[in-house]
CSV table of C-alpha atoms in Angstrom, one decimal:
chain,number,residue,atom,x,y,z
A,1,UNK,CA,87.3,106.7,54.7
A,2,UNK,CA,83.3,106.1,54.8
A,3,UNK,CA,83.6,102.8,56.5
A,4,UNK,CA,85.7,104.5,58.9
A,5,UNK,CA,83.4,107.3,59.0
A,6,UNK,CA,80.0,105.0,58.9
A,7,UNK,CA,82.0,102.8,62.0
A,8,UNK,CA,82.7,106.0,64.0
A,9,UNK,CA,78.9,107.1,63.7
A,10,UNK,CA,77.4,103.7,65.0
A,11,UNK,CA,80.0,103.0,68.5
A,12,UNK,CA,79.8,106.9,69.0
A,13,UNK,CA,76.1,107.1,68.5
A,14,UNK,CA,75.7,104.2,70.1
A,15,UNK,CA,77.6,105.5,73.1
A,16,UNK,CA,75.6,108.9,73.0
A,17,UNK,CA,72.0,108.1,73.5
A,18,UNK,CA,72.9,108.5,77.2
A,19,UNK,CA,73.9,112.4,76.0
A,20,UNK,CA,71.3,112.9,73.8
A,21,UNK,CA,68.0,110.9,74.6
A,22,UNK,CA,67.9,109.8,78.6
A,23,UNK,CA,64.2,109.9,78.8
A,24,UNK,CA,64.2,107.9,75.4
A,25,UNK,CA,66.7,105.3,76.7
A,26,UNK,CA,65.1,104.7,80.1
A,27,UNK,CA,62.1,103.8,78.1
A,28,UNK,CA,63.4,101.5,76.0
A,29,UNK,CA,64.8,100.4,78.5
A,30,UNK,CA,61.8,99.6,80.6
A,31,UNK,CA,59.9,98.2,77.4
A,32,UNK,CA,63.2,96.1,76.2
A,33,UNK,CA,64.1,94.6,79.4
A,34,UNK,CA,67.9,95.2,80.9
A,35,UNK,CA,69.2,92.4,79.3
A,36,UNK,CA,67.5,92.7,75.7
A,37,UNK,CA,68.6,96.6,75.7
A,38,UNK,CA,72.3,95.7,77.1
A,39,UNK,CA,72.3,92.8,73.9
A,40,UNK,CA,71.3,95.3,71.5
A,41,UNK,CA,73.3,97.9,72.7
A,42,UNK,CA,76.3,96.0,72.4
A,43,UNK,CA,75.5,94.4,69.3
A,44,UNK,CA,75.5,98.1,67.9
A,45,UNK,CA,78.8,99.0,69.7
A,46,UNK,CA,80.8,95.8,68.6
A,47,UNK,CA,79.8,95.9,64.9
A,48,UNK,CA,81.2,100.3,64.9
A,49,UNK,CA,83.7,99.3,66.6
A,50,UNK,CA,84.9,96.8,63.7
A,51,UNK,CA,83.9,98.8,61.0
A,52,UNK,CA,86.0,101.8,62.3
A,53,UNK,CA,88.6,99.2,63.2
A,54,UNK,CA,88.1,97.9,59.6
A,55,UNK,CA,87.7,101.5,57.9
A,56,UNK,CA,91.0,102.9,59.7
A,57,UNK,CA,92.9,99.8,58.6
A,58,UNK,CA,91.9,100.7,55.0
A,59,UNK,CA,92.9,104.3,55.8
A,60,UNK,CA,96.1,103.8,56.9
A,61,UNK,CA,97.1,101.7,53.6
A,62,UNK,CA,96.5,105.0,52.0
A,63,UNK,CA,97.3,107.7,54.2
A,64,UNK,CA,97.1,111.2,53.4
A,65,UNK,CA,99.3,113.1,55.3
A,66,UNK,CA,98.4,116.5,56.9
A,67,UNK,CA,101.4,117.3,59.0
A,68,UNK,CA,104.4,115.3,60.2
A,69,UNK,CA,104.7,115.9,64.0
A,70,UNK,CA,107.9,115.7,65.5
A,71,UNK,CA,109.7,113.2,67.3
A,72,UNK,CA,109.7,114.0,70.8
A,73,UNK,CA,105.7,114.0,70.3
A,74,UNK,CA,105.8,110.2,70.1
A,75,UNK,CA,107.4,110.4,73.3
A,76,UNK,CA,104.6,112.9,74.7
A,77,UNK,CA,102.2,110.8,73.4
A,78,UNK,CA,103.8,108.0,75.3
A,79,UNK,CA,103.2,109.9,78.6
A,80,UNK,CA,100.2,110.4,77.7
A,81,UNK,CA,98.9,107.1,77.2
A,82,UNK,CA,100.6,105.8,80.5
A,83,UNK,CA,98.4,108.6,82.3
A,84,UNK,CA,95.3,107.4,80.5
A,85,UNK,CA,96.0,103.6,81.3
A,86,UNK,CA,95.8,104.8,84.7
A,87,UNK,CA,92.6,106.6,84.4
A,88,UNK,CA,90.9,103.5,82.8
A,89,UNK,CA,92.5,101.6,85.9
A,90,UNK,CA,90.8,103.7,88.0
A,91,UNK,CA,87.7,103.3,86.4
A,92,UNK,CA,87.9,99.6,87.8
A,93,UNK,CA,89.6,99.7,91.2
A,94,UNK,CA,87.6,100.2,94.2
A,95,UNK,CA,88.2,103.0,96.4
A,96,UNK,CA,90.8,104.7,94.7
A,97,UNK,CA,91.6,108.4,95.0
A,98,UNK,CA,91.7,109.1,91.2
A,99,UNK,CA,88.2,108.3,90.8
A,100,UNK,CA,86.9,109.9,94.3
A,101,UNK,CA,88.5,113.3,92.7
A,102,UNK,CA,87.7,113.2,89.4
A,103,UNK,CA,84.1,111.0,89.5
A,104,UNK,CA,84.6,109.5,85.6
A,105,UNK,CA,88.5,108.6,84.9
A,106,UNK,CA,87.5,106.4,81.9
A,107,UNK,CA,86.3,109.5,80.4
A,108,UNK,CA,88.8,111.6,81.0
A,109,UNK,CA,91.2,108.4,79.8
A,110,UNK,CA,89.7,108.7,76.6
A,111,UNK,CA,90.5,112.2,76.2
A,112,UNK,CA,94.0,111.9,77.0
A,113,UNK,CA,94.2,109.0,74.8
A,114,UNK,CA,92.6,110.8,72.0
A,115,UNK,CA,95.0,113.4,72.5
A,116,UNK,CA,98.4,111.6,72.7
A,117,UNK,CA,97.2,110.0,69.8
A,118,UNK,CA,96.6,113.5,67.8
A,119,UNK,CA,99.9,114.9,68.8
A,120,UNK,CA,101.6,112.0,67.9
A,121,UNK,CA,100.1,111.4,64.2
A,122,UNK,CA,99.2,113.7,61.6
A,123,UNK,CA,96.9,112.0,58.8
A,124,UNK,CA,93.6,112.8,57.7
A,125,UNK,CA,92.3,109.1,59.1
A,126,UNK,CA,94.3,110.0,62.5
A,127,UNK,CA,92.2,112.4,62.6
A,128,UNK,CA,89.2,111.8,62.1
A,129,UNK,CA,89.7,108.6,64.8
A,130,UNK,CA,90.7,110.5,67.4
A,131,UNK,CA,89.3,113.6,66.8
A,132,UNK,CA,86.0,112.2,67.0
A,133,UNK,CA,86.8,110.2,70.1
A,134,UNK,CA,88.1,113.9,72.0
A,135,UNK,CA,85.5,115.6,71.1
A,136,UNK,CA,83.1,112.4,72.1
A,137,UNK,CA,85.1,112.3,75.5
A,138,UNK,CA,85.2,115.9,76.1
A,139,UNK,CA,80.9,116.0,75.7
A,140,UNK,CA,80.4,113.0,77.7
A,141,UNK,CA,82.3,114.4,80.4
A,142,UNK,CA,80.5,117.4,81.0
A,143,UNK,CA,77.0,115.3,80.2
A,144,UNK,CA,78.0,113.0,83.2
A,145,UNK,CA,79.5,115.6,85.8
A,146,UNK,CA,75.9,117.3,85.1
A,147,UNK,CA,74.1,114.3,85.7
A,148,UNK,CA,76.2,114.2,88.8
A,149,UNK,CA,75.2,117.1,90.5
A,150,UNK,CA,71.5,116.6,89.2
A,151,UNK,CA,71.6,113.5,90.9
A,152,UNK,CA,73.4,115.3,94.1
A,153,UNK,CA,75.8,111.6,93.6
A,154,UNK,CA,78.8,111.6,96.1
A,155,UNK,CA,81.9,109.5,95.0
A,156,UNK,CA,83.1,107.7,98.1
A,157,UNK,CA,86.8,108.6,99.3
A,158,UNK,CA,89.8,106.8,98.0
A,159,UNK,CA,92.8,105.1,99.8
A,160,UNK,CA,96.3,105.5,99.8
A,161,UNK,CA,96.3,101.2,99.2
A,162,UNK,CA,93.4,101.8,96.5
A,163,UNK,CA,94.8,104.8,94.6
A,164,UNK,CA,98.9,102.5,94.7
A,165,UNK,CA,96.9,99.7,93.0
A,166,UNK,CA,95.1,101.8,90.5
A,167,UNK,CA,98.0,103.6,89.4
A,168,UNK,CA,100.7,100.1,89.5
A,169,UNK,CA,97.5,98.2,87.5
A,170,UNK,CA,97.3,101.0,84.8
A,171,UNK,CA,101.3,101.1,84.9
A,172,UNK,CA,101.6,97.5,84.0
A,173,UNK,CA,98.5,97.5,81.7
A,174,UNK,CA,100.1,100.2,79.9
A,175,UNK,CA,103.7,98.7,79.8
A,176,UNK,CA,102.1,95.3,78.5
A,177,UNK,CA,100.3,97.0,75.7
A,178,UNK,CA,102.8,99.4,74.5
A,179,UNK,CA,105.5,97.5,74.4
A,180,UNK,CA,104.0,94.3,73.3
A,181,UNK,CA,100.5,94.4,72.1
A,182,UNK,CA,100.0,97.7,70.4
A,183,UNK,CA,102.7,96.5,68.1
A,184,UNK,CA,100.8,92.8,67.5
A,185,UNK,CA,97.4,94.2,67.1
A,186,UNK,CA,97.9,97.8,65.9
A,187,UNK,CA,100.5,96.8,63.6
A,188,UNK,CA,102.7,100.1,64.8
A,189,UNK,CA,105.5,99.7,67.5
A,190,UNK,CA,105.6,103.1,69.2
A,191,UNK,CA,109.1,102.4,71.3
A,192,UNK,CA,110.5,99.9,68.5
């Protein structure tokens, strides 16, 4: 559970500096360079990412159990993640409506991730994963729209053709990975 914990620490800090020190990361930015900054920055994010990758693994081979949802949340929390494959789609597409109405999609596809995710698991590691990642989500949310109106930014409008692609794109991206690839990499098959 500490390499899990220790992985979730680094990629959330990492992506917190933003929330917690602008003025800091602007500067290091300036004195870094973009590029040096953006290398270092992911450098940080890919090696949490595999030690919370790595800690959950180890988790999971030893799972203590803190409630046993039931069934039909597996097929909430397959809703769920369909929605959120959109939002993360809409992060991406041009010009869609999702994004022009709700200005950071990939944030609020983590949350509903995160969530799906909670409903549909009940160990301590489960969690702890995406627990964290919620309550990351649900911070940097509110951080951003604030930086949004501080900023006065406008989102330009979305399209009917923009907003079809986003949601078809997420559709598909969602299909692909929970019928095929959540199962390869994850190691769990949700509809198998």
């Amino acid at each position: 559970m500490t390499i899990l914990v220790l992985g979730l620490l680094i990629f959330l800090g990492v992506h917190s500096v933003r929330i917690v020190a602008d003025p800091w990361r602007t500067a290091m930015r300036a004195r870094l360079g973009e590029n040096a900054w953006k290398g270092l920055y992911s450098l940080l994010a890919l090696a949490g990412f595999a030690l919370l990758v790595w800690g959950y693994g180890q988790a999971r081979q030893s799972p203590v159990v803190l409630w046993t949802p039931p069934l039909g949340m597996r097929h909430l929390a397959g809703l769920l993640t369909a929605i959120a494959f959109v939002f993360l789609a809409a992060a991406y597409v041009p010009r869609n409506g999702i994004k022009a109405r709700l200005h950071h999609p990939m944030l609020l596809g983590v949350k509903t991730w995160a969530l799906a995710h909670l409903l549909a698991n009940g160990t301590v590691a489960d969690l702890l994963l995406f627990g964290a990642f919620l309550a990351w989500a649900v911070v940097c949310f509110i951080s951003s729209r604030r930086r949004d109106r501080a900023a006065a930014t406008v989102y330009p409008p979305g399209t009917a053709s923009g907003t079809a692609i986003t949601v078809v794109a997420g559709l598909a991206a969602w299909a692909v990975f929970a019928f095929w690839l959540h199962g390869l990499l994850i190691g769990v098959r949700p509809f198998g």
